[in-house]
mmCIF file with all atom_site columns, C-alpha atoms in Angstrom:
data_model
loop_
_atom_site.group_PDB
_atom_site.id
_atom_site.type_symbol
_atom_site.label_atom_id
_atom_site.label_alt_id
_atom_site.label_comp_id
_atom_site.label_asym_id
_atom_site.label_entity_id
_atom_site.label_seq_id
_atom_site.pdbx_PDB_ins_code
_atom_site.Cartn_x
_atom_site.Cartn_y
_atom_site.Cartn_z
_atom_site.occupancy
_atom_site.B_iso_or_equiv
_atom_site.pdbx_formal_charge
_atom_site.auth_seq_id
_atom_site.auth_comp_id
_atom_site.auth_asym_id
_atom_site.auth_atom_id
_atom_site.pdbx_PDB_model_num
ATOM 1   C CA . UNK A 1 1   ? -9.222  71.108 120.605 1.00 63.00 ? 1   UNK A CA 1
ATOM 2   C CA . UNK A 1 2   ? -9.953  70.315 124.227 1.00 79.00 ? 2   UNK A CA 1
ATOM 3   C CA . UNK A 1 3   ? -13.470 69.260 125.012 1.00 93.00 ? 3   UNK A CA 1
ATOM 4   C CA . UNK A 1 4   ? -15.626 70.165 127.974 1.00 96.00 ? 4   UNK A CA 1
ATOM 5   C CA . UNK A 1 5   ? -13.684 69.347 131.142 1.00 96.00 ? 5   UNK A CA 1
ATOM 6   C CA . UNK A 1 6   ? -15.078 68.814 134.569 1.00 97.00 ? 6   UNK A CA 1
ATOM 7   C CA . UNK A 1 7   ? -13.513 68.664 137.993 1.00 97.00 ? 7   UNK A CA 1
ATOM 8   C CA . UNK A 1 8   ? -13.577 66.604 140.161 1.00 97.00 ? 8   UNK A CA 1
ATOM 9   C CA . UNK A 1 9   ? -14.458 63.475 138.340 1.00 96.00 ? 9   UNK A CA 1
ATOM 10  C CA . UNK A 1 10  ? -15.542 61.782 141.564 1.00 97.00 ? 10  UNK A CA 1
ATOM 11  C CA . UNK A 1 11  ? -16.412 63.225 144.965 1.00 97.00 ? 11  UNK A CA 1
ATOM 12  C CA . UNK A 1 12  ? -17.703 61.519 148.149 1.00 98.00 ? 12  UNK A CA 1
ATOM 13  C CA . UNK A 1 13  ? -18.873 63.876 150.821 1.00 97.00 ? 13  UNK A CA 1
ATOM 14  C CA . UNK A 1 14  ? -20.930 63.641 153.970 1.00 97.00 ? 14  UNK A CA 1
ATOM 15  C CA . UNK A 1 15  ? -24.402 64.980 154.284 1.00 97.00 ? 15  UNK A CA 1
ATOM 16  C CA . UNK A 1 16  ? -24.270 68.553 155.344 1.00 97.00 ? 16  UNK A CA 1
ATOM 17  C CA . UNK A 1 17  ? -20.939 69.302 153.717 1.00 98.00 ? 17  UNK A CA 1
ATOM 18  C CA . UNK A 1 18  ? -20.345 71.593 150.729 1.00 98.00 ? 18  UNK A CA 1
ATOM 19  C CA . UNK A 1 19  ? -19.093 70.536 147.359 1.00 98.00 ? 19  UNK A CA 1
ATOM 20  C CA . UNK A 1 20  ? -18.120 72.730 144.424 1.00 98.00 ? 20  UNK A CA 1
ATOM 21  C CA . UNK A 1 21  ? -17.987 71.377 140.968 1.00 98.00 ? 21  UNK A CA 1
ATOM 22  C CA . UNK A 1 22  ? -16.122 73.112 138.167 1.00 98.00 ? 22  UNK A CA 1
ATOM 23  C CA . UNK A 1 23  ? -16.678 73.116 134.442 1.00 98.00 ? 23  UNK A CA 1
ATOM 24  C CA . UNK A 1 24  ? -14.397 74.454 131.726 1.00 97.00 ? 24  UNK A CA 1
ATOM 25  C CA . UNK A 1 25  ? -16.393 74.663 128.442 1.00 96.00 ? 25  UNK A CA 1
ATOM 26  C CA . UNK A 1 26  ? -14.923 74.436 125.020 1.00 95.00 ? 26  UNK A CA 1
ATOM 27  C CA . UNK A 1 27  ? -12.962 77.636 124.302 1.00 93.00 ? 27  UNK A CA 1
ATOM 28  C CA . UNK A 1 28  ? -15.101 80.282 122.712 1.00 92.00 ? 28  UNK A CA 1
ATOM 29  C CA . UNK A 1 29  ? -18.462 78.690 123.634 1.00 93.00 ? 29  UNK A CA 1
ATOM 30  C CA . UNK A 1 30  ? -20.739 81.295 125.060 1.00 92.00 ? 30  UNK A CA 1
ATOM 31  C CA . UNK A 1 31  ? -23.442 78.765 126.082 1.00 93.00 ? 31  UNK A CA 1
ATOM 32  C CA . UNK A 1 32  ? -22.812 76.631 129.146 1.00 95.00 ? 32  UNK A CA 1
ATOM 33  C CA . UNK A 1 33  ? -25.302 74.140 130.624 1.00 96.00 ? 33  UNK A CA 1
ATOM 34  C CA . UNK A 1 34  ? -25.457 72.113 133.769 1.00 97.00 ? 34  UNK A CA 1
ATOM 35  C CA . UNK A 1 35  ? -27.389 68.851 133.800 1.00 97.00 ? 35  UNK A CA 1
ATOM 36  C CA . UNK A 1 36  ? -27.810 66.115 136.404 1.00 97.00 ? 36  UNK A CA 1
ATOM 37  C CA . UNK A 1 37  ? -28.556 62.459 136.332 1.00 96.00 ? 37  UNK A CA 1
ATOM 38  C CA . UNK A 1 38  ? -29.621 60.795 139.541 1.00 94.00 ? 38  UNK A CA 1
ATOM 39  C CA . UNK A 1 39  ? -29.599 56.972 139.857 1.00 88.00 ? 39  UNK A CA 1
ATOM 40  C CA . UNK A 1 40  ? -32.141 55.345 137.536 1.00 84.00 ? 40  UNK A CA 1
ATOM 41  C CA . UNK A 1 41  ? -33.485 58.581 136.162 1.00 91.00 ? 41  UNK A CA 1
ATOM 42  C CA . UNK A 1 42  ? -33.012 60.518 132.974 1.00 94.00 ? 42  UNK A CA 1
ATOM 43  C CA . UNK A 1 43  ? -30.516 63.335 132.494 1.00 96.00 ? 43  UNK A CA 1
ATOM 44  C CA . UNK A 1 44  ? -32.267 66.546 133.607 1.00 96.00 ? 44  UNK A CA 1
ATOM 45  C CA . UNK A 1 45  ? -31.532 70.146 132.793 1.00 95.00 ? 45  UNK A CA 1
ATOM 46  C CA . UNK A 1 46  ? -30.470 72.413 135.669 1.00 97.00 ? 46  UNK A CA 1
ATOM 47  C CA . UNK A 1 47  ? -29.532 75.716 134.087 1.00 95.00 ? 47  UNK A CA 1
ATOM 48  C CA . UNK A 1 48  ? -28.106 77.581 131.135 1.00 94.00 ? 48  UNK A CA 1
ATOM 49  C CA . UNK A 1 49  ? -25.623 80.432 130.950 1.00 95.00 ? 49  UNK A CA 1
ATOM 50  C CA . UNK A 1 50  ? -25.056 82.729 127.988 1.00 93.00 ? 50  UNK A CA 1
ATOM 51  C CA . UNK A 1 51  ? -21.656 84.157 128.735 1.00 94.00 ? 51  UNK A CA 1
ATOM 52  C CA . UNK A 1 52  ? -21.894 85.210 132.425 1.00 95.00 ? 52  UNK A CA 1
ATOM 53  C CA . UNK A 1 53  ? -25.670 85.613 132.490 1.00 94.00 ? 53  UNK A CA 1
ATOM 54  C CA . UNK A 1 54  ? -28.174 83.010 133.601 1.00 94.00 ? 54  UNK A CA 1
ATOM 55  C CA . UNK A 1 55  ? -30.411 82.470 130.651 1.00 92.00 ? 55  UNK A CA 1
ATOM 56  C CA . UNK A 1 56  ? -32.638 79.748 132.236 1.00 92.00 ? 56  UNK A CA 1
ATOM 57  C CA . UNK A 1 57  ? -32.329 78.362 135.745 1.00 93.00 ? 57  UNK A CA 1
ATOM 58  C CA . UNK A 1 58  ? -35.732 76.617 135.778 1.00 92.00 ? 58  UNK A CA 1
ATOM 59  C CA . UNK A 1 59  ? -34.157 73.244 136.495 1.00 94.00 ? 59  UNK A CA 1
ATOM 60  C CA . UNK A 1 60  ? -32.331 74.163 139.644 1.00 96.00 ? 60  UNK A CA 1
ATOM 61  C CA . UNK A 1 61  ? -33.896 71.956 142.419 1.00 93.00 ? 61  UNK A CA 1
ATOM 62  C CA . UNK A 1 62  ? -33.681 74.345 145.335 1.00 93.00 ? 62  UNK A CA 1
ATOM 63  C CA . UNK A 1 63  ? -31.628 77.110 146.921 1.00 94.00 ? 63  UNK A CA 1
ATOM 64  C CA . UNK A 1 64  ? -28.933 74.768 148.102 1.00 97.00 ? 64  UNK A CA 1
ATOM 65  C CA . UNK A 1 65  ? -27.567 74.857 144.550 1.00 97.00 ? 65  UNK A CA 1
ATOM 66  C CA . UNK A 1 66  ? -25.669 77.897 143.317 1.00 97.00 ? 66  UNK A CA 1
ATOM 67  C CA . UNK A 1 67  ? -24.139 78.244 139.903 1.00 97.00 ? 67  UNK A CA 1
ATOM 68  C CA . UNK A 1 68  ? -21.827 80.970 138.826 1.00 97.00 ? 68  UNK A CA 1
ATOM 69  C CA . UNK A 1 69  ? -19.954 81.768 135.672 1.00 97.00 ? 69  UNK A CA 1
ATOM 70  C CA . UNK A 1 70  ? -17.872 84.882 136.470 1.00 86.00 ? 70  UNK A CA 1
ATOM 71  C CA . UNK A 1 71  ? -16.202 86.329 133.451 1.00 88.00 ? 71  UNK A CA 1
ATOM 72  C CA . UNK A 1 72  ? -18.121 84.130 131.160 1.00 85.00 ? 72  UNK A CA 1
ATOM 73  C CA . UNK A 1 73  ? -15.512 81.405 130.984 1.00 93.00 ? 73  UNK A CA 1
ATOM 74  C CA . UNK A 1 74  ? -15.518 78.489 133.491 1.00 97.00 ? 74  UNK A CA 1
ATOM 75  C CA . UNK A 1 75  ? -18.492 77.760 135.693 1.00 98.00 ? 75  UNK A CA 1
ATOM 76  C CA . UNK A 1 76  ? -18.938 76.396 139.208 1.00 98.00 ? 76  UNK A CA 1
ATOM 77  C CA . UNK A 1 77  ? -21.853 74.615 140.710 1.00 98.00 ? 77  UNK A CA 1
ATOM 78  C CA . UNK A 1 78  ? -21.890 74.621 144.545 1.00 98.00 ? 78  UNK A CA 1
ATOM 79  C CA . UNK A 1 79  ? -24.119 72.399 146.592 1.00 97.00 ? 79  UNK A CA 1
ATOM 80  C CA . UNK A 1 80  ? -24.434 73.643 150.203 1.00 97.00 ? 80  UNK A CA 1
ATOM 81  C CA . UNK A 1 81  ? -25.420 71.809 152.381 1.00 97.00 ? 81  UNK A CA 1
ATOM 82  C CA . UNK A 1 82  ? -25.422 68.540 150.480 1.00 97.00 ? 82  UNK A CA 1
ATOM 83  C CA . UNK A 1 83  ? -28.258 66.119 151.034 1.00 97.00 ? 83  UNK A CA 1
ATOM 84  C CA . UNK A 1 84  ? -28.374 62.392 150.230 1.00 97.00 ? 84  UNK A CA 1
ATOM 85  C CA . UNK A 1 85  ? -30.717 62.925 147.303 1.00 96.00 ? 85  UNK A CA 1
ATOM 86  C CA . UNK A 1 86  ? -28.066 65.179 145.581 1.00 97.00 ? 86  UNK A CA 1
ATOM 87  C CA . UNK A 1 87  ? -26.093 62.076 144.738 1.00 97.00 ? 87  UNK A CA 1
ATOM 88  C CA . UNK A 1 88  ? -25.681 61.532 140.999 1.00 97.00 ? 88  UNK A CA 1
ATOM 89  C CA . UNK A 1 89  ? -23.718 62.573 137.994 1.00 97.00 ? 89  UNK A CA 1
ATOM 90  C CA . UNK A 1 90  ? -23.479 66.283 137.189 1.00 98.00 ? 90  UNK A CA 1
ATOM 91  C CA . UNK A 1 91  ? -22.821 66.987 133.565 1.00 97.00 ? 91  UNK A CA 1
ATOM 92  C CA . UNK A 1 92  ? -21.648 70.211 132.052 1.00 97.00 ? 92  UNK A CA 1
ATOM 93  C CA . UNK A 1 93  ? -22.142 70.992 128.450 1.00 96.00 ? 93  UNK A CA 1
ATOM 94  C CA . UNK A 1 94  ? -21.386 73.922 126.039 1.00 94.00 ? 94  UNK A CA 1
ATOM 95  C CA . UNK A 1 95  ? -22.300 75.151 122.666 1.00 92.00 ? 95  UNK A CA 1
ATOM 96  C CA . UNK A 1 96  ? -20.919 77.921 120.477 1.00 89.00 ? 96  UNK A CA 1
ATOM 97  C CA . UNK A 1 97  ? -24.213 79.580 119.580 1.00 79.00 ? 97  UNK A CA 1
ATOM 98  C CA . UNK A 1 98  ? -27.917 79.185 120.087 1.00 68.00 ? 98  UNK A CA 1
ATOM 99  C CA . UNK A 1 99  ? -29.025 76.027 118.361 1.00 68.00 ? 99  UNK A CA 1
ATOM 100 C CA . UNK A 1 100 ? -25.550 74.651 117.735 1.00 76.00 ? 100 UNK A CA 1
ATOM 101 C CA . UNK A 1 101 ? -24.442 71.178 118.740 1.00 85.00 ? 101 UNK A CA 1
ATOM 102 C CA . UNK A 1 102 ? -24.240 70.795 122.537 1.00 90.00 ? 102 UNK A CA 1
ATOM 103 C CA . UNK A 1 103 ? -21.109 69.035 123.685 1.00 92.00 ? 103 UNK A CA 1
ATOM 104 C CA . UNK A 1 104 ? -20.976 67.308 127.037 1.00 95.00 ? 104 UNK A CA 1
ATOM 105 C CA . UNK A 1 105 ? -18.233 66.665 129.514 1.00 95.00 ? 105 UNK A CA 1
ATOM 106 C CA . UNK A 1 106 ? -17.722 63.307 131.182 1.00 94.00 ? 106 UNK A CA 1
ATOM 107 C CA . UNK A 1 107 ? -19.517 64.389 134.325 1.00 95.00 ? 107 UNK A CA 1
ATOM 108 C CA . UNK A 1 108 ? -18.694 64.782 137.952 1.00 97.00 ? 108 UNK A CA 1
ATOM 109 C CA . UNK A 1 109 ? -19.893 61.889 139.986 1.00 96.00 ? 109 UNK A CA 1
ATOM 110 C CA . UNK A 1 110 ? -21.138 62.976 143.440 1.00 97.00 ? 110 UNK A CA 1
ATOM 111 C CA . UNK A 1 111 ? -21.871 60.654 146.236 1.00 97.00 ? 111 UNK A CA 1
ATOM 112 C CA . UNK A 1 112 ? -23.371 62.038 149.513 1.00 97.00 ? 112 UNK A CA 1
ATOM 113 C CA . UNK A 1 113 ? -23.212 59.659 152.419 1.00 97.00 ? 113 UNK A CA 1
ATOM 114 C CA . UNK B 2 1   ? -46.405 60.765 131.338 1.00 72.00 ? 1   UNK B CA 1
ATOM 115 C CA . UNK B 2 2   ? -42.705 61.299 130.801 1.00 79.00 ? 2   UNK B CA 1
ATOM 116 C CA . UNK B 2 3   ? -41.766 64.018 128.287 1.00 91.00 ? 3   UNK B CA 1
ATOM 117 C CA . UNK B 2 4   ? -39.462 61.647 126.443 1.00 95.00 ? 4   UNK B CA 1
ATOM 118 C CA . UNK B 2 5   ? -39.944 57.874 126.658 1.00 95.00 ? 5   UNK B CA 1
ATOM 119 C CA . UNK B 2 6   ? -37.575 55.094 125.740 1.00 95.00 ? 6   UNK B CA 1
ATOM 120 C CA . UNK B 2 7   ? -37.436 51.463 126.411 1.00 90.00 ? 7   UNK B CA 1
ATOM 121 C CA . UNK B 2 8   ? -34.534 50.953 128.806 1.00 88.00 ? 8   UNK B CA 1
ATOM 122 C CA . UNK B 2 9   ? -33.603 47.587 127.293 1.00 88.00 ? 9   UNK B CA 1
ATOM 123 C CA . UNK B 2 10  ? -31.138 45.939 127.105 1.00 94.00 ? 10  UNK B CA 1
ATOM 124 C CA . UNK B 2 11  ? -31.674 45.525 123.389 1.00 96.00 ? 11  UNK B CA 1
ATOM 125 C CA . UNK B 2 12  ? -29.582 42.694 122.205 1.00 97.00 ? 12  UNK B CA 1
ATOM 126 C CA . UNK B 2 13  ? -28.686 42.235 118.502 1.00 97.00 ? 13  UNK B CA 1
ATOM 127 C CA . UNK B 2 14  ? -26.145 40.030 116.804 1.00 97.00 ? 14  UNK B CA 1
ATOM 128 C CA . UNK B 2 15  ? -23.217 41.543 115.039 1.00 97.00 ? 15  UNK B CA 1
ATOM 129 C CA . UNK B 2 16  ? -24.117 42.599 111.495 1.00 97.00 ? 16  UNK B CA 1
ATOM 130 C CA . UNK B 2 17  ? -27.812 43.016 112.268 1.00 97.00 ? 17  UNK B CA 1
ATOM 131 C CA . UNK B 2 18  ? -29.904 46.199 112.286 1.00 97.00 ? 18  UNK B CA 1
ATOM 132 C CA . UNK B 2 19  ? -30.602 47.714 115.668 1.00 97.00 ? 19  UNK B CA 1
ATOM 133 C CA . UNK B 2 20  ? -33.716 49.733 115.984 1.00 97.00 ? 20  UNK B CA 1
ATOM 134 C CA . UNK B 2 21  ? -34.100 52.190 118.844 1.00 97.00 ? 21  UNK B CA 1
ATOM 135 C CA . UNK B 2 22  ? -37.295 54.004 119.506 1.00 97.00 ? 22  UNK B CA 1
ATOM 136 C CA . UNK B 2 23  ? -38.462 57.145 121.307 1.00 96.00 ? 23  UNK B CA 1
ATOM 137 C CA . UNK B 2 24  ? -41.706 58.924 121.829 1.00 97.00 ? 24  UNK B CA 1
ATOM 138 C CA . UNK B 2 25  ? -42.154 62.478 123.006 1.00 96.00 ? 25  UNK B CA 1
ATOM 139 C CA . UNK B 2 26  ? -45.100 64.356 124.579 1.00 93.00 ? 26  UNK B CA 1
ATOM 140 C CA . UNK B 2 27  ? -44.604 68.015 123.393 1.00 90.00 ? 27  UNK B CA 1
ATOM 141 C CA . UNK B 2 28  ? -46.358 68.111 120.050 1.00 90.00 ? 28  UNK B CA 1
ATOM 142 C CA . UNK B 2 29  ? -44.707 71.502 119.300 1.00 86.00 ? 29  UNK B CA 1
ATOM 143 C CA . UNK B 2 30  ? -41.134 70.128 119.507 1.00 89.00 ? 30  UNK B CA 1
ATOM 144 C CA . UNK B 2 31  ? -39.045 70.668 116.388 1.00 87.00 ? 31  UNK B CA 1
ATOM 145 C CA . UNK B 2 32  ? -35.526 69.471 117.357 1.00 90.00 ? 32  UNK B CA 1
ATOM 146 C CA . UNK B 2 33  ? -34.578 65.818 118.008 1.00 94.00 ? 33  UNK B CA 1
ATOM 147 C CA . UNK B 2 34  ? -31.288 64.292 118.836 1.00 95.00 ? 34  UNK B CA 1
ATOM 148 C CA . UNK B 2 35  ? -29.721 60.946 119.410 1.00 97.00 ? 35  UNK B CA 1
ATOM 149 C CA . UNK B 2 36  ? -26.754 60.732 121.806 1.00 97.00 ? 36  UNK B CA 1
ATOM 150 C CA . UNK B 2 37  ? -24.504 57.726 122.443 1.00 97.00 ? 37  UNK B CA 1
ATOM 151 C CA . UNK B 2 38  ? -23.030 57.195 125.894 1.00 96.00 ? 38  UNK B CA 1
ATOM 152 C CA . UNK B 2 39  ? -20.447 54.719 126.761 1.00 96.00 ? 39  UNK B CA 1
ATOM 153 C CA . UNK B 2 40  ? -20.311 53.762 130.418 1.00 92.00 ? 40  UNK B CA 1
ATOM 154 C CA . UNK B 2 41  ? -18.657 56.451 132.466 1.00 88.00 ? 41  UNK B CA 1
ATOM 155 C CA . UNK B 2 42  ? -18.158 58.709 129.438 1.00 92.00 ? 42  UNK B CA 1
ATOM 156 C CA . UNK B 2 43  ? -19.825 61.844 128.149 1.00 92.00 ? 43  UNK B CA 1
ATOM 157 C CA . UNK B 2 44  ? -22.941 61.674 125.957 1.00 94.00 ? 44  UNK B CA 1
ATOM 158 C CA . UNK B 2 45  ? -21.828 62.184 122.313 1.00 95.00 ? 45  UNK B CA 1
ATOM 159 C CA . UNK B 2 46  ? -24.174 63.530 119.660 1.00 94.00 ? 46  UNK B CA 1
ATOM 160 C CA . UNK B 2 47  ? -24.489 61.141 116.753 1.00 95.00 ? 47  UNK B CA 1
ATOM 161 C CA . UNK B 2 48  ? -27.635 62.338 114.963 1.00 94.00 ? 48  UNK B CA 1
ATOM 162 C CA . UNK B 2 49  ? -29.882 65.381 114.852 1.00 93.00 ? 49  UNK B CA 1
ATOM 163 C CA . UNK B 2 50  ? -33.152 65.586 112.886 1.00 94.00 ? 50  UNK B CA 1
ATOM 164 C CA . UNK B 2 51  ? -35.653 68.412 112.471 1.00 91.00 ? 51  UNK B CA 1
ATOM 165 C CA . UNK B 2 52  ? -37.966 67.357 109.610 1.00 92.00 ? 52  UNK B CA 1
ATOM 166 C CA . UNK B 2 53  ? -40.290 64.458 109.058 1.00 95.00 ? 53  UNK B CA 1
ATOM 167 C CA . UNK B 2 54  ? -38.728 61.525 107.248 1.00 96.00 ? 54  UNK B CA 1
ATOM 168 C CA . UNK B 2 55  ? -35.347 59.865 107.279 1.00 97.00 ? 55  UNK B CA 1
ATOM 169 C CA . UNK B 2 56  ? -31.875 61.277 107.720 1.00 97.00 ? 56  UNK B CA 1
ATOM 170 C CA . UNK B 2 57  ? -28.945 59.063 106.942 1.00 97.00 ? 57  UNK B CA 1
ATOM 171 C CA . UNK B 2 58  ? -25.288 59.377 108.160 1.00 96.00 ? 58  UNK B CA 1
ATOM 172 C CA . UNK B 2 59  ? -23.116 56.379 107.456 1.00 97.00 ? 59  UNK B CA 1
ATOM 173 C CA . UNK B 2 60  ? -24.563 53.404 109.285 1.00 97.00 ? 60  UNK B CA 1
ATOM 174 C CA . UNK B 2 61  ? -26.962 55.495 111.188 1.00 98.00 ? 61  UNK B CA 1
ATOM 175 C CA . UNK B 2 62  ? -30.433 56.580 110.064 1.00 98.00 ? 62  UNK B CA 1
ATOM 176 C CA . UNK B 2 63  ? -32.739 58.768 112.171 1.00 97.00 ? 63  UNK B CA 1
ATOM 177 C CA . UNK B 2 64  ? -36.419 58.669 111.447 1.00 98.00 ? 64  UNK B CA 1
ATOM 178 C CA . UNK B 2 65  ? -38.926 61.333 112.527 1.00 97.00 ? 65  UNK B CA 1
ATOM 179 C CA . UNK B 2 66  ? -42.771 61.213 112.480 1.00 96.00 ? 66  UNK B CA 1
ATOM 180 C CA . UNK B 2 67  ? -44.107 64.359 114.119 1.00 95.00 ? 67  UNK B CA 1
ATOM 181 C CA . UNK B 2 68  ? -47.782 63.215 113.684 1.00 95.00 ? 68  UNK B CA 1
ATOM 182 C CA . UNK B 2 69  ? -47.040 60.172 115.785 1.00 95.00 ? 69  UNK B CA 1
ATOM 183 C CA . UNK B 2 70  ? -44.583 62.006 118.064 1.00 96.00 ? 70  UNK B CA 1
ATOM 184 C CA . UNK B 2 71  ? -42.091 59.323 117.336 1.00 96.00 ? 71  UNK B CA 1
ATOM 185 C CA . UNK B 2 72  ? -38.365 59.396 116.522 1.00 97.00 ? 72  UNK B CA 1
ATOM 186 C CA . UNK B 2 73  ? -36.193 56.380 115.899 1.00 97.00 ? 73  UNK B CA 1
ATOM 187 C CA . UNK B 2 74  ? -32.532 55.463 115.281 1.00 98.00 ? 74  UNK B CA 1
ATOM 188 C CA . UNK B 2 75  ? -31.459 52.584 113.053 1.00 98.00 ? 75  UNK B CA 1
ATOM 189 C CA . UNK B 2 76  ? -28.005 51.244 113.238 1.00 98.00 ? 76  UNK B CA 1
ATOM 190 C CA . UNK B 2 77  ? -27.109 49.086 110.237 1.00 98.00 ? 77  UNK B CA 1
ATOM 191 C CA . UNK B 2 78  ? -24.341 46.409 110.273 1.00 98.00 ? 78  UNK B CA 1
ATOM 192 C CA . UNK B 2 79  ? -24.120 46.673 114.092 1.00 98.00 ? 79  UNK B CA 1
ATOM 193 C CA . UNK B 2 80  ? -20.692 46.273 115.571 1.00 97.00 ? 80  UNK B CA 1
ATOM 194 C CA . UNK B 2 81  ? -19.629 45.314 119.137 1.00 96.00 ? 81  UNK B CA 1
ATOM 195 C CA . UNK B 2 82  ? -18.298 48.891 119.442 1.00 96.00 ? 82  UNK B CA 1
ATOM 196 C CA . UNK B 2 83  ? -21.893 50.133 119.057 1.00 97.00 ? 83  UNK B CA 1
ATOM 197 C CA . UNK B 2 84  ? -22.717 48.622 122.458 1.00 97.00 ? 84  UNK B CA 1
ATOM 198 C CA . UNK B 2 85  ? -23.638 51.664 124.591 1.00 97.00 ? 85  UNK B CA 1
ATOM 199 C CA . UNK B 2 86  ? -26.620 53.548 125.909 1.00 97.00 ? 86  UNK B CA 1
ATOM 200 C CA . UNK B 2 87  ? -28.492 55.585 123.358 1.00 98.00 ? 87  UNK B CA 1
ATOM 201 C CA . UNK B 2 88  ? -30.187 58.648 124.630 1.00 97.00 ? 88  UNK B CA 1
ATOM 202 C CA . UNK B 2 89  ? -33.052 60.344 122.816 1.00 97.00 ? 89  UNK B CA 1
ATOM 203 C CA . UNK B 2 90  ? -33.267 64.051 123.439 1.00 96.00 ? 90  UNK B CA 1
ATOM 204 C CA . UNK B 2 91  ? -35.782 66.697 122.453 1.00 94.00 ? 91  UNK B CA 1
ATOM 205 C CA . UNK B 2 92  ? -35.816 70.471 122.596 1.00 89.00 ? 92  UNK B CA 1
ATOM 206 C CA . UNK B 2 93  ? -39.344 71.339 123.338 1.00 80.00 ? 93  UNK B CA 1
ATOM 207 C CA . UNK B 2 94  ? -40.879 74.159 121.276 1.00 72.00 ? 94  UNK B CA 1
ATOM 208 C CA . UNK B 2 95  ? -39.996 75.667 117.960 1.00 68.00 ? 95  UNK B CA 1
ATOM 209 C CA . UNK B 2 96  ? -36.502 75.811 116.671 1.00 64.00 ? 96  UNK B CA 1
ATOM 210 C CA . UNK B 2 97  ? -34.650 78.743 118.144 1.00 64.00 ? 97  UNK B CA 1
ATOM 211 C CA . UNK B 2 98  ? -36.998 79.224 121.110 1.00 62.00 ? 98  UNK B CA 1
ATOM 212 C CA . UNK B 2 99  ? -34.968 77.309 123.555 1.00 65.00 ? 99  UNK B CA 1
ATOM 213 C CA . UNK B 2 100 ? -31.872 75.152 123.796 1.00 74.00 ? 100 UNK B CA 1
ATOM 214 C CA . UNK B 2 101 ? -32.293 72.991 126.774 1.00 85.00 ? 101 UNK B CA 1
ATOM 215 C CA . UNK B 2 102 ? -32.479 69.280 126.060 1.00 91.00 ? 102 UNK B CA 1
ATOM 216 C CA . UNK B 2 103 ? -35.103 66.973 127.569 1.00 93.00 ? 103 UNK B CA 1
ATOM 217 C CA . UNK B 2 104 ? -33.736 63.388 127.656 1.00 96.00 ? 104 UNK B CA 1
ATOM 218 C CA . UNK B 2 105 ? -35.215 59.995 127.824 1.00 96.00 ? 105 UNK B CA 1
ATOM 219 C CA . UNK B 2 106 ? -33.736 57.386 130.237 1.00 95.00 ? 106 UNK B CA 1
ATOM 220 C CA . UNK B 2 107 ? -31.834 55.758 127.427 1.00 96.00 ? 107 UNK B CA 1
ATOM 221 C CA . UNK B 2 108 ? -31.797 52.394 125.737 1.00 97.00 ? 108 UNK B CA 1
ATOM 222 C CA . UNK B 2 109 ? -28.867 50.060 126.443 1.00 97.00 ? 109 UNK B CA 1
ATOM 223 C CA . UNK B 2 110 ? -27.772 48.308 123.253 1.00 97.00 ? 110 UNK B CA 1
ATOM 224 C CA . UNK B 2 111 ? -25.678 45.111 123.345 1.00 97.00 ? 111 UNK B CA 1
ATOM 225 C CA . UNK B 2 112 ? -24.170 43.861 120.077 1.00 97.00 ? 112 UNK B CA 1
ATOM 226 C CA . UNK B 2 113 ? -23.263 40.213 120.488 1.00 95.00 ? 113 UNK B CA 1
ATOM 227 C CA . UNK B 2 114 ? -20.622 38.322 118.525 1.00 90.00 ? 114 UNK B CA 1
#
């Protein structure tokens, strides 16, 4: 069974540009999460989808971040325009049901220069 | 005060010894606690979950929870070089079933030496 996959694994962009990160959860997992780890800090929650609906987006830092999960399958996280402080590792995670084990992808490393 | 606190380490233990990793949390109402292991550049991997006070054992791993002290720990017996990784403590604030977002500590880096 394939795990949570994320693309791209690494991205270097200039300040002001746009980047779109993609996450494919484990097949059949209704719950999809985005987390972020910036340098030296802990992994922090960004948002939670249940199928295509945003269940909790309390962790989204500002309106430069837009997450979508059309059709309730894969998800995208777009950062537009990117700022230097957006650099970090963006993790996607999924779980089958509420309260089940949350499985993480390997992360998308974003560097904004 | 951070919601979940861990010593960043590195914690160095010799091969075969017991590694003890500690974590404290601030939300007294939390009911769900997890330990994730993360190798450099890889995804966090769940190794233990614990919901009740006391000890929970799984192979070489034992998780310990003390809700009165707001403290959760992970013991790794017979430590192996392959256990060298960052161990992340994570908590779901609130009662079981009320939320599912994880709050992480910064992680403790464990080094098992030969």
